[in-house]
């Protein structure tokens, strides 16, 4: 049994290199430039299609921003000058989620959020079990299996990074798990909307499915938004409910690996849970509460909603910019196979749960 | 042993971090913007 303890804050976080505000400006400018270019392209295509009758597809700015980001990162690459600013995509994403709270009545948040929590609980038990089983069948290193299980059952890269400080895996395992999760997120972006249309899913049901099944928060919101703006909002709600479990799952794995003598002991479990809890959810709930209480007029609610879309614009560009296809294909096939099989299982389970909820009147 | 390609993804996610808590910053900016809109300092925002 290890006698090492995890100091608070976690050692892994203490090693992070602070980035000055000025250093982030070039990258932030790049994020907004790509996002705005995506919006302009959407408008240009609409004009060419409607006024000049050219046979062009309708491509939402969401997809354009990702495509442009992918092109930049995989052709020119993201120069070191831009990397600190590109990393702020997480801030824009969370700011967008906080502001979109204006579009939710608190009773909807409690009903659908509560339903999501119940569905997530079922999904968690099944997905963690299946991923662990698949990891053993394919003989993956045990900690890589843990990382894949944590990443695929909760919130992707964020959960993996949270677990990194708690279960002390090899750096290679962490990188492989992140690459596998990002690859699967990219596949979901293409596959989920197609499946949703094929099954004639409603906006709310599809949004919940995307929020429950797609791992990374950014990819989850994009996957929802590609189906429609309403689906994007419901994906946010389901995803935030799912993310709230992160502390419990990471703590469970930390306790397990500590019992094996292969990770530090967690001394203050309540403090650990609070530190891992995604606190931006509280901002989302606060704005939703104010909107429900009639604190804002309808035009003000529209403004808040539009501000959230402006915040999502650079976040979507960041999804494309941080995806390096060379990294994704160089990770080895076994983790990817385990990830694909596990994700397909999770997608089917959550799809079944969502259909059951709507067919039995549990969701409305 | 980790290869350079395999460590790159982790480095990207772990080394570039704002010196403040992103969650609290997002909440702070979000509530500040909401207050400015409520007080009429920021007028109609379109998208």
Short mmCIF file of C-alpha atoms in Angstrom, two decimals:
data_model
loop_
_atom_site.label_atom_id
_atom_site.label_comp_id
_atom_site.label_asym_id
_atom_site.label_seq_id
_atom_site.Cartn_x
_atom_site.Cartn_y
_atom_site.Cartn_z
CA UNK A 1 0.00 0.00 0.00
CA UNK A 2 1.36 3.38 -0.94
CA UNK A 3 1.79 5.95 1.81
CA UNK A 4 2.09 8.81 -0.66
CA UNK A 5 -0.69 11.39 -0.42
CA UNK A 6 -2.09 13.82 -2.94
CA UNK A 7 -1.54 17.37 -1.75
CA UNK A 8 -4.29 19.87 -2.49
CA UNK A 9 -4.13 21.32 -5.10
CA UNK A 10 -3.07 18.33 -7.16
CA UNK A 11 0.57 18.13 -8.09
CA UNK A 12 -0.25 17.84 -11.79
CA UNK A 13 -2.06 21.16 -11.71
CA UNK A 14 0.75 22.85 -9.87
CA UNK A 15 3.09 21.96 -12.74
CA UNK A 16 1.03 23.82 -15.31
CA UNK A 17 2.84 26.71 -16.88
CA UNK A 18 0.99 30.01 -16.36
CA UNK A 19 0.37 31.89 -19.56
CA UNK A 20 0.31 35.67 -19.64
CA UNK A 21 -2.77 37.39 -21.01
CA UNK A 22 -0.79 39.11 -23.77
CA UNK A 23 0.56 35.77 -25.00
CA UNK A 24 -2.99 34.54 -25.56
CA UNK A 25 -3.99 37.42 -27.87
CA UNK A 26 -2.62 36.03 -31.20
CA UNK A 27 -4.34 32.68 -30.64
CA UNK A 28 -7.61 34.32 -29.57
CA UNK A 29 -7.47 36.43 -32.73
CA UNK A 30 -6.93 33.24 -34.76
CA UNK A 31 -9.90 31.53 -33.08
CA UNK A 32 -12.24 34.44 -33.80
CA UNK A 33 -10.89 34.89 -37.35
CA UNK A 34 -11.60 31.26 -38.20
CA UNK A 35 -15.01 31.41 -36.53
CA UNK A 36 -15.94 34.59 -38.39
CA UNK A 37 -14.66 33.14 -41.67
CA UNK A 38 -16.96 30.16 -41.07
CA UNK A 39 -19.89 32.51 -40.52
CA UNK A 40 -19.05 34.47 -43.68
CA UNK A 41 -18.79 31.25 -45.71
CA UNK A 42 -22.20 30.10 -44.45
CA UNK A 43 -23.66 33.48 -45.51
CA UNK A 44 -21.88 33.42 -48.88
CA UNK A 45 -23.15 29.89 -49.64
CA UNK A 46 -26.69 30.94 -48.67
CA UNK A 47 -26.55 33.96 -50.99
CA UNK A 48 -25.12 31.93 -53.89
CA UNK A 49 -27.76 29.23 -53.39
CA UNK A 50 -30.82 31.43 -52.93
CA UNK A 51 -30.04 34.42 -55.17
CA UNK A 52 -27.87 32.85 -57.87
CA UNK A 53 -29.45 29.37 -57.72
CA UNK A 54 -26.12 27.57 -57.56
CA UNK A 55 -26.39 23.92 -56.42
CA UNK A 56 -24.45 24.38 -53.18
CA UNK A 57 -25.08 22.49 -49.92
CA UNK A 58 -26.23 24.32 -46.81
CA UNK A 59 -23.31 24.11 -44.44
CA UNK A 60 -23.73 25.64 -40.99
CA UNK A 61 -21.06 27.98 -39.61
CA UNK A 62 -20.40 25.36 -36.93
CA UNK A 63 -19.12 22.88 -39.50
CA UNK A 64 -17.28 25.56 -41.49
CA UNK A 65 -15.41 26.67 -38.35
CA UNK A 66 -14.31 23.09 -37.66
CA UNK A 67 -13.32 22.43 -41.29
CA UNK A 68 -11.29 25.65 -41.48
CA UNK A 69 -9.63 24.86 -38.15
CA UNK A 70 -8.77 21.36 -39.36
CA UNK A 71 -7.30 22.73 -42.59
CA UNK A 72 -5.12 25.24 -40.72
CA UNK A 73 -3.87 22.77 -38.10
CA UNK A 74 -3.17 19.97 -40.60
CA UNK A 75 -1.55 22.03 -43.38
CA UNK A 76 0.23 25.01 -41.86
CA UNK A 77 0.12 23.68 -38.30
CA UNK A 78 -0.52 25.82 -35.23
CA UNK A 79 2.62 27.89 -34.55
CA UNK A 80 3.84 28.23 -30.96
CA UNK A 81 2.82 31.90 -31.05
CA UNK A 82 -0.83 30.89 -31.34
CA UNK A 83 -0.95 27.90 -28.97
CA UNK A 84 -1.61 29.77 -25.67
CA UNK A 85 -4.54 31.60 -27.26
CA UNK A 86 -5.92 28.52 -28.98
CA UNK A 87 -5.98 26.82 -25.56
CA UNK A 88 -8.50 29.49 -24.43
CA UNK A 89 -11.14 27.72 -26.53
CA UNK A 90 -12.13 26.06 -23.25
CA UNK A 91 -12.94 29.48 -21.73
CA UNK A 92 -15.14 30.46 -24.70
CA UNK A 93 -16.87 27.09 -24.54
CA UNK A 94 -17.67 27.45 -20.84
CA UNK A 95 -18.70 31.10 -21.24
CA UNK A 96 -21.09 30.01 -24.01
CA UNK A 97 -22.58 27.33 -21.75
CA UNK A 98 -23.02 29.82 -18.86
CA UNK A 99 -24.79 32.33 -21.13
CA UNK A 100 -27.01 29.76 -22.85
CA UNK A 101 -28.59 29.22 -19.42
CA UNK A 102 -30.79 32.19 -20.41
CA UNK A 103 -32.57 29.89 -22.87
CA UNK A 104 -33.60 27.35 -20.23
CA UNK A 105 -36.40 27.63 -17.73
CA UNK A 106 -35.28 26.24 -14.39
CA UNK A 107 -38.09 23.68 -14.40
CA UNK A 108 -36.79 22.31 -17.75
CA UNK A 109 -33.28 22.21 -16.33
CA UNK A 110 -34.48 20.30 -13.30
CA UNK A 111 -36.68 17.91 -15.33
CA UNK A 112 -34.40 17.15 -18.29
CA UNK A 113 -31.24 17.63 -16.23
CA UNK A 114 -32.61 15.27 -13.59
CA UNK A 115 -33.63 12.76 -16.26
CA UNK A 116 -30.16 13.10 -17.78
CA UNK A 117 -28.60 12.40 -14.39
CA UNK A 118 -30.64 9.19 -14.08
CA UNK A 119 -29.73 8.11 -17.63
CA UNK A 120 -26.07 9.00 -17.03
CA UNK A 121 -26.03 6.85 -13.91
CA UNK A 122 -27.20 3.84 -15.96
CA UNK A 123 -24.81 4.69 -18.80
CA UNK A 124 -21.89 5.05 -16.38
CA UNK A 125 -22.29 1.63 -14.82
CA UNK A 126 -22.65 -0.08 -18.19
CA UNK A 127 -19.94 1.82 -20.04
CA UNK A 128 -17.33 1.54 -17.29
CA UNK A 129 -17.98 -2.21 -17.09
CA UNK A 130 -17.83 -2.75 -20.84
CA UNK A 131 -14.71 -0.62 -21.35
CA UNK A 132 -12.93 -2.48 -18.55
CA UNK A 133 -13.94 -5.82 -20.09
CA UNK A 134 -12.82 -4.75 -23.57
CA UNK A 135 -9.50 -3.49 -22.17
CA UNK A 136 -8.87 -6.91 -20.65
CA UNK A 137 -9.90 -8.77 -23.82
CA UNK A 138 -7.56 -6.66 -25.96
CA UNK A 139 -4.85 -6.76 -23.27
CA UNK A 140 -4.44 -3.01 -22.94
CA UNK A 141 -2.33 -1.70 -20.05
CA UNK A 142 -4.71 -1.48 -17.03
CA UNK A 143 -4.25 2.25 -16.52
CA UNK A 144 -4.84 2.95 -20.22
CA UNK A 145 -8.06 0.96 -19.88
CA UNK A 146 -9.00 3.10 -16.85
CA UNK A 147 -8.31 6.30 -18.79
CA UNK A 148 -10.36 5.14 -21.79
CA UNK A 149 -13.21 4.13 -19.49
CA UNK A 150 -13.12 7.47 -17.65
CA UNK A 151 -12.85 9.47 -20.89
CA UNK A 152 -15.61 7.65 -22.72
CA UNK A 153 -18.05 7.53 -19.83
CA UNK A 154 -17.79 11.12 -18.59
CA UNK A 155 -16.37 14.04 -20.54
CA UNK A 156 -13.48 12.98 -22.72
CA UNK A 157 -10.19 14.83 -22.52
CA UNK A 158 -11.18 16.87 -19.44
CA UNK A 159 -11.91 13.70 -17.49
CA UNK A 160 -8.69 12.06 -18.68
CA UNK A 161 -6.67 15.10 -17.61
CA UNK A 162 -8.47 15.11 -14.25
CA UNK A 163 -7.64 11.42 -13.82
CA UNK A 164 -4.00 11.95 -14.81
CA UNK A 165 -3.23 13.65 -11.52
CA UNK A 166 -5.23 11.10 -9.54
CA UNK A 167 -4.20 7.66 -10.86
CA UNK A 168 -0.67 8.50 -12.04
CA UNK A 169 -0.63 6.77 -15.45
CA UNK A 170 2.26 6.72 -17.94
CA UNK A 171 2.38 9.81 -20.13
CA UNK A 172 2.10 7.53 -23.18
CA UNK A 173 -1.15 6.03 -21.86
CA UNK A 174 -2.59 9.50 -21.34
CA UNK A 175 -1.62 10.60 -24.85
CA UNK A 176 -3.03 7.43 -26.40
CA UNK A 177 -6.31 7.77 -24.49
CA UNK A 178 -6.64 11.43 -25.51
CA UNK A 179 -5.89 10.64 -29.16
CA UNK A 180 -8.45 7.79 -29.15
CA UNK A 181 -11.14 10.01 -27.58
CA UNK A 182 -10.46 12.84 -30.05
CA UNK A 183 -10.61 10.40 -32.98
CA UNK A 184 -13.93 9.02 -31.78
CA UNK A 185 -15.26 12.55 -31.24
CA UNK A 186 -14.40 13.42 -34.85
CA UNK A 187 -16.22 10.29 -36.05
CA UNK A 188 -19.27 11.20 -33.94
CA UNK A 189 -19.44 14.64 -35.58
CA UNK A 190 -20.12 12.94 -38.90
CA UNK A 191 -22.05 9.85 -37.80
CA UNK A 192 -24.51 11.17 -35.19
CA UNK A 193 -26.36 13.77 -37.33
CA UNK A 194 -26.72 11.20 -40.13
CA UNK A 195 -28.14 8.60 -37.72
CA UNK A 196 -30.41 11.21 -36.13
CA UNK A 197 -31.91 12.11 -39.52
CA UNK A 198 -32.17 8.45 -40.49
CA UNK A 199 -34.19 7.72 -37.32
CA UNK A 200 -36.28 10.92 -37.71
CA UNK A 201 -35.36 11.96 -34.19
CA UNK A 202 -36.81 15.10 -32.64
CA UNK A 203 -34.54 18.00 -31.70
CA UNK A 204 -34.80 17.39 -27.95
CA UNK A 205 -34.33 13.62 -28.12
CA UNK A 206 -31.37 13.92 -30.50
CA UNK A 207 -29.81 16.67 -28.36
CA UNK A 208 -30.06 14.50 -25.28
CA UNK A 209 -28.52 11.58 -27.15
CA UNK A 210 -25.59 13.72 -28.33
CA UNK A 211 -25.08 15.05 -24.81
CA UNK A 212 -25.17 11.59 -23.26
CA UNK A 213 -23.07 9.74 -25.84
CA UNK A 214 -20.42 12.11 -27.25
CA UNK A 215 -17.48 12.46 -24.89
CA UNK A 216 -15.84 15.86 -25.21
CA UNK A 217 -18.05 18.79 -24.25
CA UNK A 218 -17.10 20.80 -27.35
CA UNK A 219 -17.68 17.90 -29.76
CA UNK A 220 -20.91 17.05 -27.97
CA UNK A 221 -22.30 20.57 -28.46
CA UNK A 222 -21.12 20.66 -32.07
CA UNK A 223 -22.69 17.25 -32.74
CA UNK A 224 -25.95 18.56 -31.31
CA UNK A 225 -25.76 21.90 -33.15
CA UNK A 226 -25.14 20.20 -36.50
CA UNK A 227 -28.61 18.65 -36.15
CA UNK A 228 -30.21 21.99 -35.26
CA UNK A 229 -29.93 24.87 -32.78
CA UNK A 230 -32.55 23.33 -30.47
CA UNK A 231 -30.69 20.03 -30.44
CA UNK A 232 -27.50 21.95 -29.62
CA UNK A 233 -29.12 23.48 -26.53
CA UNK A 234 -30.44 20.15 -25.25
CA UNK A 235 -27.06 18.56 -25.88
CA UNK A 236 -25.53 21.22 -23.62
CA UNK A 237 -27.99 20.41 -20.83
CA UNK A 238 -27.48 16.65 -21.03
CA UNK A 239 -23.70 17.06 -21.31
CA UNK A 240 -23.43 19.32 -18.26
CA UNK A 241 -25.47 16.82 -16.24
CA UNK A 242 -23.08 14.08 -17.36
CA UNK A 243 -19.99 16.18 -16.58
CA UNK A 244 -21.16 16.70 -13.02
CA UNK A 245 -20.28 13.04 -12.32
CA UNK A 246 -16.60 13.57 -13.10
CA UNK A 247 -15.46 13.87 -9.48
CA UNK A 248 -17.16 10.66 -8.36
CA UNK A 249 -15.74 8.54 -11.20
CA UNK A 250 -12.20 9.93 -10.94
CA UNK A 251 -12.32 9.52 -7.16
CA UNK A 252 -13.46 5.90 -7.57
CA UNK A 253 -10.52 5.11 -9.85
CA UNK A 254 -8.09 7.05 -7.61
CA UNK A 255 -9.18 4.99 -4.59
CA UNK A 256 -8.89 1.75 -6.60
CA UNK A 257 -5.38 2.47 -7.90
CA UNK A 258 -4.27 3.71 -4.48
CA UNK A 259 -5.48 0.38 -3.02
CA UNK A 260 -3.25 -1.35 -5.58
CA UNK A 261 -0.31 0.75 -4.38
CA UNK A 262 -0.01 2.39 -7.81
CA UNK A 263 -1.37 5.88 -7.09
CA UNK A 264 -1.40 8.44 -4.32
CA UNK A 265 -3.97 8.16 -1.53
CA UNK A 266 -6.72 10.78 -1.60
CA UNK A 267 -6.82 12.27 1.90
CA UNK A 268 -9.72 14.72 1.67
CA UNK A 269 -12.40 13.08 -0.47
CA UNK A 270 -15.02 15.83 -0.11
CA UNK A 271 -12.47 18.47 -1.09
CA UNK A 272 -11.38 16.24 -3.98
CA UNK A 273 -14.99 16.04 -5.24
CA UNK A 274 -15.42 19.81 -5.02
CA UNK A 275 -12.14 20.46 -6.83
CA UNK A 276 -13.11 18.12 -9.67
CA UNK A 277 -16.67 19.46 -9.95
CA UNK A 278 -17.08 21.54 -13.15
CA UNK A 279 -18.01 24.83 -11.49
CA UNK A 280 -19.10 26.59 -14.67
CA UNK A 281 -22.33 24.54 -14.32
CA UNK A 282 -23.17 26.78 -11.33
CA UNK A 283 -22.97 29.82 -13.65
CA UNK A 284 -25.30 28.10 -16.13
CA UNK A 285 -27.78 27.39 -13.30
CA UNK A 286 -27.51 30.98 -11.99
CA UNK A 287 -28.35 32.51 -15.39
CA UNK A 288 -31.17 29.98 -15.86
CA UNK A 289 -32.55 30.90 -12.41
CA UNK A 290 -32.45 34.63 -13.22
CA UNK A 291 -34.15 34.04 -16.59
CA UNK A 292 -36.87 31.93 -14.96
CA UNK A 293 -37.42 34.55 -12.24
CA UNK A 294 -38.18 37.17 -14.91
CA UNK A 295 -35.00 39.16 -14.26
CA UNK A 296 -34.53 39.75 -18.01
CA UNK A 297 -36.91 41.02 -20.69
CA UNK A 298 -37.41 38.95 -23.86
CA UNK A 299 -35.07 41.15 -25.97
CA UNK A 300 -32.46 40.86 -23.21
CA UNK A 301 -32.82 37.06 -23.23
CA UNK A 302 -32.31 37.14 -27.01
CA UNK A 303 -29.15 39.21 -26.51
CA UNK A 304 -27.80 36.76 -23.93
CA UNK A 305 -28.56 33.84 -26.24
CA UNK A 306 -26.81 35.57 -29.14
CA UNK A 307 -23.83 36.34 -26.91
CA UNK A 308 -23.57 32.63 -26.12
CA UNK A 309 -23.44 31.91 -29.86
CA UNK A 310 -20.63 34.46 -30.24
CA UNK A 311 -18.78 32.67 -27.43
CA UNK A 312 -19.26 29.28 -29.12
CA UNK A 313 -17.86 30.59 -32.40
CA UNK A 314 -14.15 30.54 -31.32
CA UNK A 315 -14.78 27.35 -29.31
CA UNK A 316 -15.89 25.52 -32.46
CA UNK A 317 -12.83 26.84 -34.32
CA UNK A 318 -10.72 25.48 -31.46
CA UNK A 319 -12.15 21.98 -31.98
CA UNK A 320 -10.71 21.95 -35.50
CA UNK A 321 -7.44 23.65 -34.57
CA UNK A 322 -6.55 21.16 -31.81
CA UNK A 323 -7.24 18.09 -33.98
CA UNK A 324 -4.03 16.88 -35.60
CA UNK A 325 -4.83 13.97 -37.90
CA UNK A 326 -1.21 12.74 -37.83
CA UNK A 327 -1.39 12.35 -34.04
CA UNK A 328 -4.71 10.54 -34.32
CA UNK A 329 -3.56 7.88 -36.81
CA UNK A 330 -0.27 7.19 -35.00
CA UNK A 331 -1.75 5.86 -31.77
CA UNK A 332 -1.90 2.13 -32.46
CA UNK A 333 -4.95 0.08 -33.39
CA UNK A 334 -5.79 -1.71 -30.13
CA UNK A 335 -6.77 1.35 -28.05
CA UNK A 336 -8.73 2.64 -31.01
CA UNK A 337 -10.57 -0.68 -31.46
CA UNK A 338 -11.42 -0.75 -27.74
CA UNK A 339 -12.54 2.87 -27.97
CA UNK A 340 -14.66 2.28 -31.07
CA UNK A 341 -16.34 -0.83 -29.64
CA UNK A 342 -16.95 0.91 -26.31
CA UNK A 343 -18.29 4.07 -27.95
CA UNK A 344 -20.61 2.11 -30.25
CA UNK A 345 -21.93 0.31 -27.17
CA UNK A 346 -22.42 3.61 -25.29
CA UNK A 347 -24.11 5.20 -28.33
CA UNK A 348 -26.53 2.28 -28.63
CA UNK A 349 -27.27 2.16 -24.90
CA UNK A 350 -27.91 5.90 -24.66
CA UNK A 351 -29.97 5.84 -27.86
CA UNK A 352 -32.11 3.07 -26.34
CA UNK A 353 -32.44 4.97 -23.06
CA UNK A 354 -33.48 8.17 -24.84
CA UNK A 355 -36.06 6.36 -27.01
CA UNK A 356 -37.40 4.58 -23.93
CA UNK A 357 -37.70 7.89 -22.05
CA UNK A 358 -39.69 9.52 -24.85
CA UNK A 359 -41.85 6.51 -25.66
CA UNK A 360 -42.81 6.03 -22.00
CA UNK A 361 -43.56 9.69 -21.32
CA UNK A 362 -40.66 10.07 -18.90
CA UNK A 363 -39.30 12.93 -21.02
CA UNK A 364 -41.53 15.64 -22.43
CA UNK B 1 9.03 4.94 -23.50
CA UNK B 2 6.88 7.69 -24.92
CA UNK B 3 7.60 8.80 -28.45
CA UNK B 4 7.59 12.52 -29.28
CA UNK B 5 4.45 12.13 -31.41
CA UNK B 6 2.58 10.43 -28.61
CA UNK B 7 3.48 12.99 -25.97
CA UNK B 8 2.52 15.94 -28.12
CA UNK B 9 -1.20 15.74 -27.44
CA UNK B 10 -0.71 15.70 -23.67
CA UNK B 11 1.72 18.59 -23.79
CA UNK B 12 -0.74 20.63 -25.79
CA UNK B 13 -3.41 20.13 -23.16
CA UNK B 14 -1.24 20.45 -20.08
CA UNK B 15 1.21 23.26 -20.66
CA UNK B 16 -0.88 26.09 -22.06
CA UNK B 17 -3.16 27.11 -19.25
CA UNK B 18 -4.51 30.46 -18.18
CA UNK B 19 -3.08 31.50 -14.78
CA UNK B 20 -6.61 31.73 -13.37
CA UNK B 21 -9.47 29.27 -12.93
CA UNK B 22 -11.25 29.05 -16.29
CA UNK B 23 -14.56 27.97 -14.73
CA UNK B 24 -14.69 30.92 -12.36
CA UNK B 25 -13.57 33.29 -15.13
CA UNK B 26 -16.38 32.02 -17.39
CA UNK B 27 -18.92 32.49 -14.58
CA UNK B 28 -17.57 35.97 -13.79
CA UNK B 29 -17.64 37.16 -17.41
CA UNK B 30 -21.05 35.56 -17.99
CA UNK B 31 -22.66 37.21 -14.95
CA UNK B 32 -20.98 40.55 -15.74
CA UNK B 33 -22.32 40.48 -19.31
CA UNK B 34 -25.77 39.51 -18.02
CA UNK B 35 -25.68 42.44 -15.57
CA UNK B 36 -24.60 44.89 -18.31
CA UNK B 37 -27.43 43.70 -20.55
CA UNK B 38 -29.94 43.90 -17.66
CA UNK B 39 -28.80 47.46 -16.82
CA UNK B 40 -29.08 48.51 -20.45
CA UNK B 41 -25.35 49.26 -20.81
CA UNK B 42 -25.19 46.66 -23.59
CA UNK B 43 -28.08 46.96 -25.99
CA UNK B 44 -29.36 44.47 -28.50
CA UNK B 45 -26.81 41.84 -29.56
CA UNK B 46 -27.46 40.11 -32.87
CA UNK B 47 -25.80 37.09 -34.37
#
